Each structure stands twice: as C-alpha cells, then as structure tokens.
Coordinates of C-alpha atoms and ligand atoms in Angstrom, one line a residue:
Chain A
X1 CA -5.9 25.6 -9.9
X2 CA -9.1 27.5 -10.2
X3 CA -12.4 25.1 -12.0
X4 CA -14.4 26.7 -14.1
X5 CA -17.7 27.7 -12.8
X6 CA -19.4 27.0 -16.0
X7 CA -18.5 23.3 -17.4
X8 CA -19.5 19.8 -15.5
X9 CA -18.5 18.2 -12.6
X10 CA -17.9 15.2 -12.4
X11 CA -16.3 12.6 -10.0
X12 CA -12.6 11.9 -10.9
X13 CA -12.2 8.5 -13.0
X14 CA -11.4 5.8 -10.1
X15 CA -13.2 7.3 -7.5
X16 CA -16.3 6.0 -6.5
X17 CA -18.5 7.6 -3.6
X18 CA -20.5 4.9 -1.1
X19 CA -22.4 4.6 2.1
X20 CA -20.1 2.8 4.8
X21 CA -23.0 1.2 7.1
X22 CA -19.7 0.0 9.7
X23 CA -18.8 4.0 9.5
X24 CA -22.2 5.4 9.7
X25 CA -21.1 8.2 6.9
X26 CA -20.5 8.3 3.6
X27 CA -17.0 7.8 1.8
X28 CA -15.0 8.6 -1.5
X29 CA -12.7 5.8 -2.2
X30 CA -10.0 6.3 -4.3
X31 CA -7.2 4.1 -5.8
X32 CA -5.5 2.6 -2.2
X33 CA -7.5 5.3 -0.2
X34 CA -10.9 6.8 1.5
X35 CA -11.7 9.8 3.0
X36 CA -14.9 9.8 5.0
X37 CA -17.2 12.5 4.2
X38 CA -19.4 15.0 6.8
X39 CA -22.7 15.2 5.1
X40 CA -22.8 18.2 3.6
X41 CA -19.7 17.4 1.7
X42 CA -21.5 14.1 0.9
X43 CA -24.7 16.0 -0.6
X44 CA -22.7 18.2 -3.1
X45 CA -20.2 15.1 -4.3
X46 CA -23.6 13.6 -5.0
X47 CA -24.6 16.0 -7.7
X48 CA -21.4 16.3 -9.4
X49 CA -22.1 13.3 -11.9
X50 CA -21.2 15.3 -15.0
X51 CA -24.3 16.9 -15.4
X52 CA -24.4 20.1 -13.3
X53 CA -22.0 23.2 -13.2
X54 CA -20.8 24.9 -10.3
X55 CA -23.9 27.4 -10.9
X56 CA -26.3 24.5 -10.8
X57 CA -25.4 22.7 -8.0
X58 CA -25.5 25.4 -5.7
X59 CA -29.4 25.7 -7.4
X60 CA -29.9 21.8 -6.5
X61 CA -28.8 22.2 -3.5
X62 CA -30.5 25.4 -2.1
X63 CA -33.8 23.8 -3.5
X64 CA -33.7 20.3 -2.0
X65 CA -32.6 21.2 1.0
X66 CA -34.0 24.8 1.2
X67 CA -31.1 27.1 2.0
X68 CA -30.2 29.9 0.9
X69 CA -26.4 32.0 0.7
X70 CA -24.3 28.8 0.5
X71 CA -22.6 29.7 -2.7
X72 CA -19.1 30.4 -1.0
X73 CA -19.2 27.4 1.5
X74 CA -19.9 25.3 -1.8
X75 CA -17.1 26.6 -3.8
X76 CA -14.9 25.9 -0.9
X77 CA -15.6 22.8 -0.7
X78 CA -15.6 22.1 -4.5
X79 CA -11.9 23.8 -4.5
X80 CA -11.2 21.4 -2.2
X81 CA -12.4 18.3 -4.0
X82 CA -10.5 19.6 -6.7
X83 CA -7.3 19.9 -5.3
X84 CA -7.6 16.8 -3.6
X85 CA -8.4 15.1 -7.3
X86 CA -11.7 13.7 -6.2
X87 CA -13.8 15.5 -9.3
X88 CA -12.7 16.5 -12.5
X89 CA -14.2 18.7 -15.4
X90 CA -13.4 17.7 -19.1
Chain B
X1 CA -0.4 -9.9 26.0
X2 CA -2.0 -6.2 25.6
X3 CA -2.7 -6.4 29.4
X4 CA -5.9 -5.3 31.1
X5 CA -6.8 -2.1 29.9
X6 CA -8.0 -3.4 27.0
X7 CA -8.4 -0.2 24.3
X8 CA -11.0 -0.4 21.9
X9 CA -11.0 -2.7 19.0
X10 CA -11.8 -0.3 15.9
X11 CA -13.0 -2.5 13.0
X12 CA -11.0 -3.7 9.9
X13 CA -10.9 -1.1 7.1
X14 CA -8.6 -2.8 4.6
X15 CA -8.4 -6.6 3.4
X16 CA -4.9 -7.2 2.0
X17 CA -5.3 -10.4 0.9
X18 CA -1.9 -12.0 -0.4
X19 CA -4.0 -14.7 -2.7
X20 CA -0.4 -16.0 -3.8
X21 CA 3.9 -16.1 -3.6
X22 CA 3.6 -17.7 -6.9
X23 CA 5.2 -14.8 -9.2
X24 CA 7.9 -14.6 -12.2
X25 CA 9.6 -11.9 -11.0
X26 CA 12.7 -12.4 -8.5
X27 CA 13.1 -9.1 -7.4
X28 CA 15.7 -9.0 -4.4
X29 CA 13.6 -6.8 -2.4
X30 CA 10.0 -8.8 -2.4
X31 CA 8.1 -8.1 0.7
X32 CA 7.3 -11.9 1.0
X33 CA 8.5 -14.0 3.5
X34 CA 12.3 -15.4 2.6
X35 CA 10.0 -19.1 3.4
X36 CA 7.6 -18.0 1.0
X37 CA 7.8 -21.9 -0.9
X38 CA 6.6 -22.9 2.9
X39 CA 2.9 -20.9 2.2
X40 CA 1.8 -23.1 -1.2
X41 CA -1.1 -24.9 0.2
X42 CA -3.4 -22.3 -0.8
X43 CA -6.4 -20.9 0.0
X44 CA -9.5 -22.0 -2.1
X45 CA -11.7 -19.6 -4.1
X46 CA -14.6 -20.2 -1.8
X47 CA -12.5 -20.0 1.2
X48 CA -11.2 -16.1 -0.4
X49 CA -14.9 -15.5 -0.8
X50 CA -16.0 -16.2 2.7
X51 CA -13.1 -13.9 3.9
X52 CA -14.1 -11.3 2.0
X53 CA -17.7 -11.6 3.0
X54 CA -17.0 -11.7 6.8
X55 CA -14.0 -8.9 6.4
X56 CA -16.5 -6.7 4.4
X57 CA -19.3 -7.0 6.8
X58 CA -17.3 -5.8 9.7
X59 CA -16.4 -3.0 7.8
X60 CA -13.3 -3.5 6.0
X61 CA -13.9 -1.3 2.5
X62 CA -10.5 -1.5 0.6
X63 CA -9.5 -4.5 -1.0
X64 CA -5.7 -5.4 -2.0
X65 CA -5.6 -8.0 -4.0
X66 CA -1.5 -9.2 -4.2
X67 CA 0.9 -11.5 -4.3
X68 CA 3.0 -12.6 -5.1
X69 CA 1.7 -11.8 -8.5
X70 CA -2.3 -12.2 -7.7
X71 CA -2.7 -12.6 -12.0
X72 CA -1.7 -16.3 -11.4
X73 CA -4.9 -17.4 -9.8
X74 CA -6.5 -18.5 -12.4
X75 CA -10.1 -17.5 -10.2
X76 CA -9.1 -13.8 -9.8
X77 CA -12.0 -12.5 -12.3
X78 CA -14.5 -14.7 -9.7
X79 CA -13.0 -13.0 -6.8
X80 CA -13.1 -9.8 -8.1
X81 CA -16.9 -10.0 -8.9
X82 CA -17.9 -11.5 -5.1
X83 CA -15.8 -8.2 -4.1
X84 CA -17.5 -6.2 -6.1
X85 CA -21.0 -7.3 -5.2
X86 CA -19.9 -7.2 -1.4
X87 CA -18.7 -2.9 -2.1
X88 CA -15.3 -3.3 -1.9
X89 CA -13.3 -0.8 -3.8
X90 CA -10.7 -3.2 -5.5
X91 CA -7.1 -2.6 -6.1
X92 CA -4.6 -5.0 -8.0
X93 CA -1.5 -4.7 -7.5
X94 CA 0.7 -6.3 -10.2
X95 CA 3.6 -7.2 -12.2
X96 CA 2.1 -6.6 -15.5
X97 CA 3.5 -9.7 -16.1
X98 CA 0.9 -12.4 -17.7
X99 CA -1.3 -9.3 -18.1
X100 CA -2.9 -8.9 -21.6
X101 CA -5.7 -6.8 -23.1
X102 CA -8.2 -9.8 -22.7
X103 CA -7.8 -10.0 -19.0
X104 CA -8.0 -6.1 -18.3
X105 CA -11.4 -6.4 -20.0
X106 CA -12.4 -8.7 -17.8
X107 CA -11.6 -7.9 -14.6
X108 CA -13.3 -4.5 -15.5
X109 CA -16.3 -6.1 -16.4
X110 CA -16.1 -7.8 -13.1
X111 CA -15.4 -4.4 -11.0
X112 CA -12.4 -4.0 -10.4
X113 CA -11.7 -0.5 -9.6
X114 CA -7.9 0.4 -10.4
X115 CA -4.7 -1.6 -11.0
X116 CA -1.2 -1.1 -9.7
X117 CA 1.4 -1.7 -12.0
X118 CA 5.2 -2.2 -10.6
X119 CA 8.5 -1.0 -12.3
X120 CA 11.8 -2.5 -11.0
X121 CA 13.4 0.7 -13.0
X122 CA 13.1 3.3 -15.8
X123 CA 15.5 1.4 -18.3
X124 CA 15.0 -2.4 -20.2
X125 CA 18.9 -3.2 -18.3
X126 CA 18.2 -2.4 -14.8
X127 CA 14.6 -3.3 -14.8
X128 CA 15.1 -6.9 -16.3
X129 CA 18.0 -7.4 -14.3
X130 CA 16.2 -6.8 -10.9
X131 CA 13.1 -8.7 -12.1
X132 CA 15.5 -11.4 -12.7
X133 CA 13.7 -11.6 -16.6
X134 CA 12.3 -9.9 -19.6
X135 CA 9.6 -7.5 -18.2
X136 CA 10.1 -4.1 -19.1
X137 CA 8.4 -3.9 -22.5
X138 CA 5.4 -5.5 -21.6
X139 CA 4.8 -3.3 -18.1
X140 CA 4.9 -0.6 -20.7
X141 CA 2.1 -2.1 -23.0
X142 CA 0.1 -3.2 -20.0
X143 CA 0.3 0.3 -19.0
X144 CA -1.0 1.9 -21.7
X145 CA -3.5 -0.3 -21.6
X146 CA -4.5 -0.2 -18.6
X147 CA -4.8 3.8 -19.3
X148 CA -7.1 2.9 -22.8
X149 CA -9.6 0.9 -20.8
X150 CA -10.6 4.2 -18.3
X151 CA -8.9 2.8 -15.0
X152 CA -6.6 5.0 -13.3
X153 CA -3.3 4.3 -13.6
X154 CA -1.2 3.9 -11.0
X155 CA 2.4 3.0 -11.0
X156 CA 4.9 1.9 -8.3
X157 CA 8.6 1.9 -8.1
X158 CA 10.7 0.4 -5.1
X159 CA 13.3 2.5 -5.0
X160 CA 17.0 1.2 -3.7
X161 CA 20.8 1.9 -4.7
X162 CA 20.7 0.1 -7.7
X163 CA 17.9 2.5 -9.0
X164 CA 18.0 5.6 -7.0
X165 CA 19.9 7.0 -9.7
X166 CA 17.5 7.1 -12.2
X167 CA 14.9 9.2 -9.9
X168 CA 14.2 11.9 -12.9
X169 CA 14.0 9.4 -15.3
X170 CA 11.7 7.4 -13.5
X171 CA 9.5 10.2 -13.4
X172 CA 9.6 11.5 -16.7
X173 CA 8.5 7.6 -17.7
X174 CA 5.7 8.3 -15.6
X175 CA 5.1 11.3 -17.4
X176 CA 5.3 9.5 -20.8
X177 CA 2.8 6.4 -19.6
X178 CA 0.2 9.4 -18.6
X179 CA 0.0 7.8 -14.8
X180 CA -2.5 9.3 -12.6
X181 CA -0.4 8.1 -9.6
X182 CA 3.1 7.8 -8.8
X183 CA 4.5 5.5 -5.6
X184 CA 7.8 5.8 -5.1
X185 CA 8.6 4.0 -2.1
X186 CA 12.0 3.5 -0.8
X187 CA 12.5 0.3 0.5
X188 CA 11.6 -1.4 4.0
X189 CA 14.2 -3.3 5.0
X190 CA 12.4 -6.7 5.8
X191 CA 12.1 -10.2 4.3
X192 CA 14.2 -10.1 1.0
X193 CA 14.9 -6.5 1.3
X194 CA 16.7 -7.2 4.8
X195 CA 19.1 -9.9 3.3
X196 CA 20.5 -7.9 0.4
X197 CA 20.1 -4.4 2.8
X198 CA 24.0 -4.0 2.2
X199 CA 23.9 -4.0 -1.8
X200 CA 20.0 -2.3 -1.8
X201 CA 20.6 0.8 1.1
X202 CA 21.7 4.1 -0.9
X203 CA 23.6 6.3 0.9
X204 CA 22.4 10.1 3.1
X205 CA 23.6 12.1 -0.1
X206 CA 21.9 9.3 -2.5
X207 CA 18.6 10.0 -0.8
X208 CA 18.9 13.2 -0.2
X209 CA 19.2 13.8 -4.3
X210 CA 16.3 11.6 -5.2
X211 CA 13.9 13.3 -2.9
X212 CA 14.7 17.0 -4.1
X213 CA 14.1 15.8 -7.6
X214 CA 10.8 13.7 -6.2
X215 CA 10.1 16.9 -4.7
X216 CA 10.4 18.8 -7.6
X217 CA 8.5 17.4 -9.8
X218 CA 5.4 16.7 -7.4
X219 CA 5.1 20.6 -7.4
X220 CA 5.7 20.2 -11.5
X221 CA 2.8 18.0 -11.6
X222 CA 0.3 18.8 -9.1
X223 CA -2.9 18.8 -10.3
X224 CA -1.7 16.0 -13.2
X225 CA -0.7 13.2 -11.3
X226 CA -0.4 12.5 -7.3
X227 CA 2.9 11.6 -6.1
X228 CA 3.7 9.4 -3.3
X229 CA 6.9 9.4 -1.6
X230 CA 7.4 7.0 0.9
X231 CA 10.0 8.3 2.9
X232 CA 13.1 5.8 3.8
X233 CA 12.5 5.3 7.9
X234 CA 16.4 4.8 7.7
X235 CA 17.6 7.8 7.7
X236 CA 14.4 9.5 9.5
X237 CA 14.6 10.2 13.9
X238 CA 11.3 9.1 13.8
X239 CA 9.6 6.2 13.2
X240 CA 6.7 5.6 11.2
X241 CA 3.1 4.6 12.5
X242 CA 3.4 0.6 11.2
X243 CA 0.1 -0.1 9.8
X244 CA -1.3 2.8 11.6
X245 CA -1.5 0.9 15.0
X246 CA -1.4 -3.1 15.3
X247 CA -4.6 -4.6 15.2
X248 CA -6.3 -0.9 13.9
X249 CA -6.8 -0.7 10.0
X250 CA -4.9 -3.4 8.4
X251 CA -6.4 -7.1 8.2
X252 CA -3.4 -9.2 5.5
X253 CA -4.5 -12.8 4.6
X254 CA -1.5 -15.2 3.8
X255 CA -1.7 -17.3 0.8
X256 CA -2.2 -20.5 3.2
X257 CA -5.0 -18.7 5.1
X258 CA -2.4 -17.3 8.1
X259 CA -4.2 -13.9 8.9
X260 CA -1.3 -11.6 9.8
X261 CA -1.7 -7.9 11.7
X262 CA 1.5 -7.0 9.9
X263 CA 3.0 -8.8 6.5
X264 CA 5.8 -9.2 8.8
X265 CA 4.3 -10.7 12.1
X266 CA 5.4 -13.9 11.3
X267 CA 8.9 -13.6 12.0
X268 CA 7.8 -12.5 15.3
X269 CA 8.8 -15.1 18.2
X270 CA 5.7 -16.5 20.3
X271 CA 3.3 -15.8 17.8
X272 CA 0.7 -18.0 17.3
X273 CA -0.9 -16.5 13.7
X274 CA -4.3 -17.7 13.8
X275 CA -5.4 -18.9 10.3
X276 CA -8.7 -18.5 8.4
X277 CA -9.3 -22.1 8.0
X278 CA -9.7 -22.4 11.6
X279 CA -11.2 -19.0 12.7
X280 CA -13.8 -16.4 11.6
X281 CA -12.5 -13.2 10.6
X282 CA -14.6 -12.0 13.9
X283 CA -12.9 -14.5 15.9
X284 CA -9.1 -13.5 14.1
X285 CA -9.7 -9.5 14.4
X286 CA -11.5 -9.6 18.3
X287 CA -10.2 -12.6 19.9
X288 CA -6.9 -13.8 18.8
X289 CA -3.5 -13.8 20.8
X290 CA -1.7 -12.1 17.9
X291 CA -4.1 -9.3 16.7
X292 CA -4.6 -7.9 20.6
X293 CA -0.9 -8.6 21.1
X294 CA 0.1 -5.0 20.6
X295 CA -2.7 -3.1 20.7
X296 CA -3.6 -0.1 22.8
X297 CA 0.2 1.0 25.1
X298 CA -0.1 -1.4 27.9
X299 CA 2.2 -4.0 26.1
X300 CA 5.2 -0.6 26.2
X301 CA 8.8 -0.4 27.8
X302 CA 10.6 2.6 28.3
X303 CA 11.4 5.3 26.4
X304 CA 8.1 4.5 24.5
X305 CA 5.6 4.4 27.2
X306 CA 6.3 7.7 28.9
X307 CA 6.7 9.9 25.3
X308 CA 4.4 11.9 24.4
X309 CA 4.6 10.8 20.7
X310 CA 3.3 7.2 21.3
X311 CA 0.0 8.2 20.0
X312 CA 1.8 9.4 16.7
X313 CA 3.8 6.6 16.1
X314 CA 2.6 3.9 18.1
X315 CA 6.9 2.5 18.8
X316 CA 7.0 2.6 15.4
X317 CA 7.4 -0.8 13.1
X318 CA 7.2 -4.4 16.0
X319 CA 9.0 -6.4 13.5
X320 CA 12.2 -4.0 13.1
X321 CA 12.3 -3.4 16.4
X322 CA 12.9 -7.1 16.7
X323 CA 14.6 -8.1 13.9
X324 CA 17.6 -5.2 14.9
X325 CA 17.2 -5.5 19.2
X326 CA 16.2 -8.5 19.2
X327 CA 13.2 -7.5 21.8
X328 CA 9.8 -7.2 19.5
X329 CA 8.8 -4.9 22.8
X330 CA 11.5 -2.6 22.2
X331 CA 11.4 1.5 20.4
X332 CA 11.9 1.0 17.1
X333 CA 15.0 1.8 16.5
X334 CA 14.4 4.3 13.8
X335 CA 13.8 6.3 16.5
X336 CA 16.2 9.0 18.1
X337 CA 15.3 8.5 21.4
X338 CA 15.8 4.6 21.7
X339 CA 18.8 3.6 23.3
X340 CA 19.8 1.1 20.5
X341 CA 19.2 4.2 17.8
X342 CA 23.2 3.6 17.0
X343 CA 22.6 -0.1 15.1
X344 CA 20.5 2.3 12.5
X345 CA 23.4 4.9 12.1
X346 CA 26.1 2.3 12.0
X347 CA 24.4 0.8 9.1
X348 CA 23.6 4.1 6.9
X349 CA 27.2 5.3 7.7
X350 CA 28.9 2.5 6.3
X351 CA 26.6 1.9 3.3
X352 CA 28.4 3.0 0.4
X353 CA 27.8 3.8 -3.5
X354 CA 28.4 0.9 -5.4
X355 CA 27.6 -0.7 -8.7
X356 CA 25.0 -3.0 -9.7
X357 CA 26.1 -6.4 -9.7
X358 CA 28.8 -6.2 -7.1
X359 CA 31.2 -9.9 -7.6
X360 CA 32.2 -9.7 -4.4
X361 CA 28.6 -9.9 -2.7
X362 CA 26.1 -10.6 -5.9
X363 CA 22.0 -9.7 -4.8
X364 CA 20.1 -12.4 -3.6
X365 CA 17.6 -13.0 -5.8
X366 CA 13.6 -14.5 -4.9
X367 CA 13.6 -17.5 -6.3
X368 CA 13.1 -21.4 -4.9
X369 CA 16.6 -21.6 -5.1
X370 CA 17.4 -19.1 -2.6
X371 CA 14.1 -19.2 0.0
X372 CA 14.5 -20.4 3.2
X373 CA 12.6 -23.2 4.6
X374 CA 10.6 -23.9 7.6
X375 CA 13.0 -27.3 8.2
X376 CA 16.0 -24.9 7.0
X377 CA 15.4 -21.7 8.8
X378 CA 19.5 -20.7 8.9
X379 CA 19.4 -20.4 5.1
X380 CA 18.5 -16.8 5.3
X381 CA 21.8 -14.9 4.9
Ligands
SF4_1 S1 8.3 -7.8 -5.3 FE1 8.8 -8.7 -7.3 S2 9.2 -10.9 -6.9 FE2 8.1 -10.1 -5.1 S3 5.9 -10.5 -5.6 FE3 6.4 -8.4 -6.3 S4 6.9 -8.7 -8.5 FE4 7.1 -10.7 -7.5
SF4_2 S1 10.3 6.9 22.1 FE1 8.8 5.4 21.2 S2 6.9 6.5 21.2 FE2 8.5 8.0 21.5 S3 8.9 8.8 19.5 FE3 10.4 7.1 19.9 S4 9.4 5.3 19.1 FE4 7.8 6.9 19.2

C-alpha cells in the first residue's frame, strides 16, 4: 500500500524506538521482535511522532543535517517502514 | 564440551523468564516440563529483579514474561515496572485467564508494552475441552480489552489435529477480535506435546490444507494484521535454527531459578543447568558447562559438520535430536540428510485423522495428576 504524502506519521502503536548501548545502534522493538536500525533509518523514525508529513520530514531532515535531494531515499525507506508495520497514519 | 575453538559469545538479547508452571489451563500440549510440580520453589520478586537487571545490562532487550500463566504472581505489576525502568520492551504472554479490566490498567501503567493472548480453538467446545475448563468467553472479553486500552493485540493459537480443522475459522475470529497479530504455530513435539504426539500430529494432507488457507488470508490481510505461521518441522527436510544457535539470543529462567539455553535442555543427559541463585547471569551466559555446551560447530558429528548448511540451521533442535536418536549430538532428525531421518517419516505416515476424544487412547491432560516426578521419572507415557 502506498501512504499518503500529506497526513502524519507516526510510529505504529506497540512499537517503541531505543538506543541499545550493548548494540551500539538504535532499534525498533515491536511486539516479540527488534530490528536494529543503520542511522539514517534511525534519524527519519525519529521524526515520525505524529506531527510531520512525508513533505516535512524530508524538510527536517535536509535542514538538520544539511542535505539536499534525499526525497526518494526517504520515501524508500518510509515505504519500507510501512510495509513492515513500524509507522502508521490515522 | 564446545571444544577449543571457542567461537564468540554474542550477548543475550531476549530474557524469557518462565516466573511460574502454576496455571489453570491443562492444555495437552503445554511446553512445560511433564515434572513441572518438581519447579515450585520459586523465585522471589527481588531475585526476578536482579535477573533482569544483570540480563538487561548485558544487553538482553526483549522481555517474555510466561508461565505457566505469569498473571498468577501476585508481584507481576512490580516486575513489570523494574523492567520497564531497566528498557525492556515487555511482552506477556497469557491465558486470559484471571485477567480483568483492573489488571490491564495496571500493568499499562507500569509499562508493559503488549500482551499475548492464547486460544486453545475458535469454538467454546474444543477450546474448553483442550483447556481442560471454562475459558473461551473470557479470552474473548480480555481481548477486546486488551484492544480498548491501546496495546497491540496479539493472539496465539497452537495448532494440532484436534484444531487444524478450524484454520479459517480461527482466522476469521481473529478478524472479528481486530488482532494486530496472528501466531499460528503448529506444535513442537516436546514435553506434553511429545506424550500425546499420536492423538495431537495432523496428518501431510491436514497440513497441507491449513497452510493454503493461512496462506491465503495473510495475502487477504496484509497491511491489517501480521501473520505468523510457524511451520510444523515434521513434515519439513530441514530443520529449523533452535533458538537461533545455543547459547546466541535466547537466555529462559525456570520458575525455580534453573537458567536454561533451550526450554528443553533439561531433559538433556549430563547437564548440569546452572541456577540463578547460585550464579550471575554473567557467570550463567559466559562460563557455564551447559550454555557453551553447544555453541560454535566443534561439538558436531557427521553429516552435520561437513554441510554446508550448519551455519543455517545450526543441526537443528539438540533436544529432538535426543529425545528421537537418543544421541543429543546427533542431526536432527527433521533433517533429510540424517541417517535416522526415517523415525520422522514413520511417525507422519502412520498418523492418522481421528476424532477428538479418542476412548481408546484419551489426551493426556497438564495437570498434577498426570506430571511426572523427579523421584517418578517413568511416569511420562
Ligand atoms: S500451554 Fe496451556 S496449560 Fe500450559 S502454561 Fe500455557 S495455558 Fe497453561
Ligand atoms: S546435515 Fe546437519 S547441518 Fe546439514 S542441513 Fe542437516 S541438520 Fe543442518
């Protein structure tokens, strides 16, 4: 399923995203499972809090960590966490 | 022992810990030991908080918190808390039994991150009668409310001959209790499970039904709720990857304080379990005879050690290779390529459709009653 690029993102109810000291990396836990995250992935789950569209995190993004052209990597990864159930939109 | 070579010890990531047998249900394919009655002098609540201290800061980040049925401890809400102060993600898994609205509130107050609910079947008759008593009803209202108070909910069906037939329905109650998560996992024949494996195996075309309706509906659903299928290893060539490598990932904690590299291991011959009483969970993970017994390849015989796939499947499951060869060093026998691979195909070809409630060989169900003993070990068929 496509997300729309214009509502919220937000993480999926029971998932929770953490720094893992013993794994040096961040993870999203989930019920019964974790999938440890590179950090890029890491930086965008961190904005999708139910505040920000698509539109706006790639804004976030490209102004904290000044870069520019990432709008397809980020909607890659975004379909992925989508797929995989790890953010929602409501 | 793991000989020489010694691999690399990677560091807990999950803490199963068992903090009961206690449980109402009698299901006659529990997971715990057939001597469970053996494993009642429990742990104390600040013994479970000092395991979950020293698991956590080695790195374990999942927390199981079972049974038994883990709702019986009447200091679950206290260690929920000390595992939500420590990170842990926390999962319940449950009966639904001695659930109510007043509890789910406060284990959410105190973290808890998701709760597992089981169902024996789809239907009050088959459901009650596995469980052994009244439970069907109230896992539904415990479901829904689980659902009402923002967790995610996650159900979990064992699934055997005396329930394989009611795959689609099983699903489309799933479908009505709005589950985020479906496990349907056929049964591993250990423990209980292995003592009533005659009246509980379904047969190839049995399977082979239930998982193209499984299949069906996980394409239905995608995107509403994750299914699980946990394939039956009976009627696979290959075996699975038991607990994704001894002595890797998986850290389970007895009731008594026996820390265990598989919920299985003590059925093993030999070995010494160390327990939590008398060891850190350092000492247990690093140290210990049992959790370095099979780690790394060194420990091997033929056709394992040579194949290719041993990094796949590691010889598959220790405690089925012993309880069906009789050699815990031995290929699984799951396997194709193990030369005792015929015990597994003599058993699926003779397993047979049959009703529930056979006379002429009832189920055994969990109960005090029928639990072996550590003085009585021989009571276990
Ligand atoms: S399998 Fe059944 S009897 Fe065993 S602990 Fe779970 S609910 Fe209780
Ligand atoms: S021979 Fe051993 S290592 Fe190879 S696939 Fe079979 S069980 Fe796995």
């Amino acid at each position: 399923m496509a997300f729309n690029t214009t509502l919220s993102i937000n993480l999926a109810p029971g998932h929770r995203l953490q720094w893992e000291e013993a794994q040096n990396a961040y993870v999203i836990l989930y019920p019964e499972g974790m999938v440890e995250l590179n950090q890029t992935s890491a930086e965008i789950l961190k904005l999708c809090t139910g505040e920000l569209c698509f539109d706006e995190i790639v804004a976030r993004l490209e102004q904290l960590f000044n870069v520019q052209n990432i709008t397809d990597d980020v909607h890659e990864f975004i379909q992925v966490a989508f797929d995989n159930g790890w953010i929602k939109q409501t | 022992m793991a000989g020489l070579n010694k691999p690399d010890i990677t560091p807990p990531r999950w803490l199963l810990a068992e903090l009961t047998y206690a449980c109402p249900l009698q299901c006659p394919y529990c997971s715990n030991p057939i001597n469970y009655p053996d494993y009642n002098n429990e742990l104390s609540t600040d013994d479970w908080k000092r395991v979950l201290s020293e698991a956590r800061k080695m790195g374990a980040v999942q927390l199981g918190l079972s049974g038994g049925e883990p709702l019986v401890r009447q200091d679950l809400v206290e260690i929920v808390s000390h595992g939500r102060e420590l990170g842990y993600y926390s999962n319940l898994i449950t009966s639904g039994l001695t659930l109510n609205e007043k509890r789910i509130l406060e284990l959410k107050n105190a973290g808890l991150d998701h709760i597992q609910i089981s169902f024996q079947a789809s239907s009050a008759e088959v459901n009650d009668f596995l469980a052994g008593t009244q439970a069907f009803q109230q896992k539904k209202d415990m479901a829904r409310l689980v659902k009402k108070h923002g967790y995610p909910m996650v159900l979990c069906v064992v699934i055997h001959r005396q329930n394989i037939h009611q795959m689609r329905e099983i699903l489309e109650l799933a479908i009505e209790l709005d589950a985020d998560y479906l496990e349907l996992a056929n049964t591993q024949y250990y423990g209980w499970a292995h003592r009533n494996r005659d009246q509980l195996l379904p047969t190839k075309e049995q399977f082979t039904e239930a998982e193209n309706i499984a299949q069906q509906y996980k394409q239905k659903l995608e995107g509403k709720m994750k299914i699980y299928y946990v394939v039956p290893d009976y009627y696979e060539d290959r075996p699975k990857a038991c607990m994704n490598g001894w002595g890797t990932t998986f850290l389970t904690i007895a009731p008594d304080g026996t820390a265990l590299p598989c919920h299985a291991a003590a059925q093993l011959p030999d070995m010494q379990l160390p327990n939590v009483r008398e060891f850190s969970i350092n000492e247990i993970w690093n140290q210990s005879a049992a959790f370095n017994w099979f780690r790394g390849d060194e420990w091997m015989k033929q056709p394992c050690r040579s194949c290719p796939e041993k990094t796949r499947d590691y010889g598959g499951c220790r405690c089925q290779a012993y309880m069906l060869t009789g050699d815990m060093y031995a290929a699984d026998p799951v396997c194709s390529k193990s030369p005792d691979h015929a015990t597994i195909t003599s058993i699926t070809e003779t397993t047979q459709e049959n009703d529930l409630n056979n006379e002429d060989q009832p189920l055994i169900f969990r109960n005090p009653k029928n639990a072996a003993h550590r003085h009585n070990p021989d009571n276990s068929k």
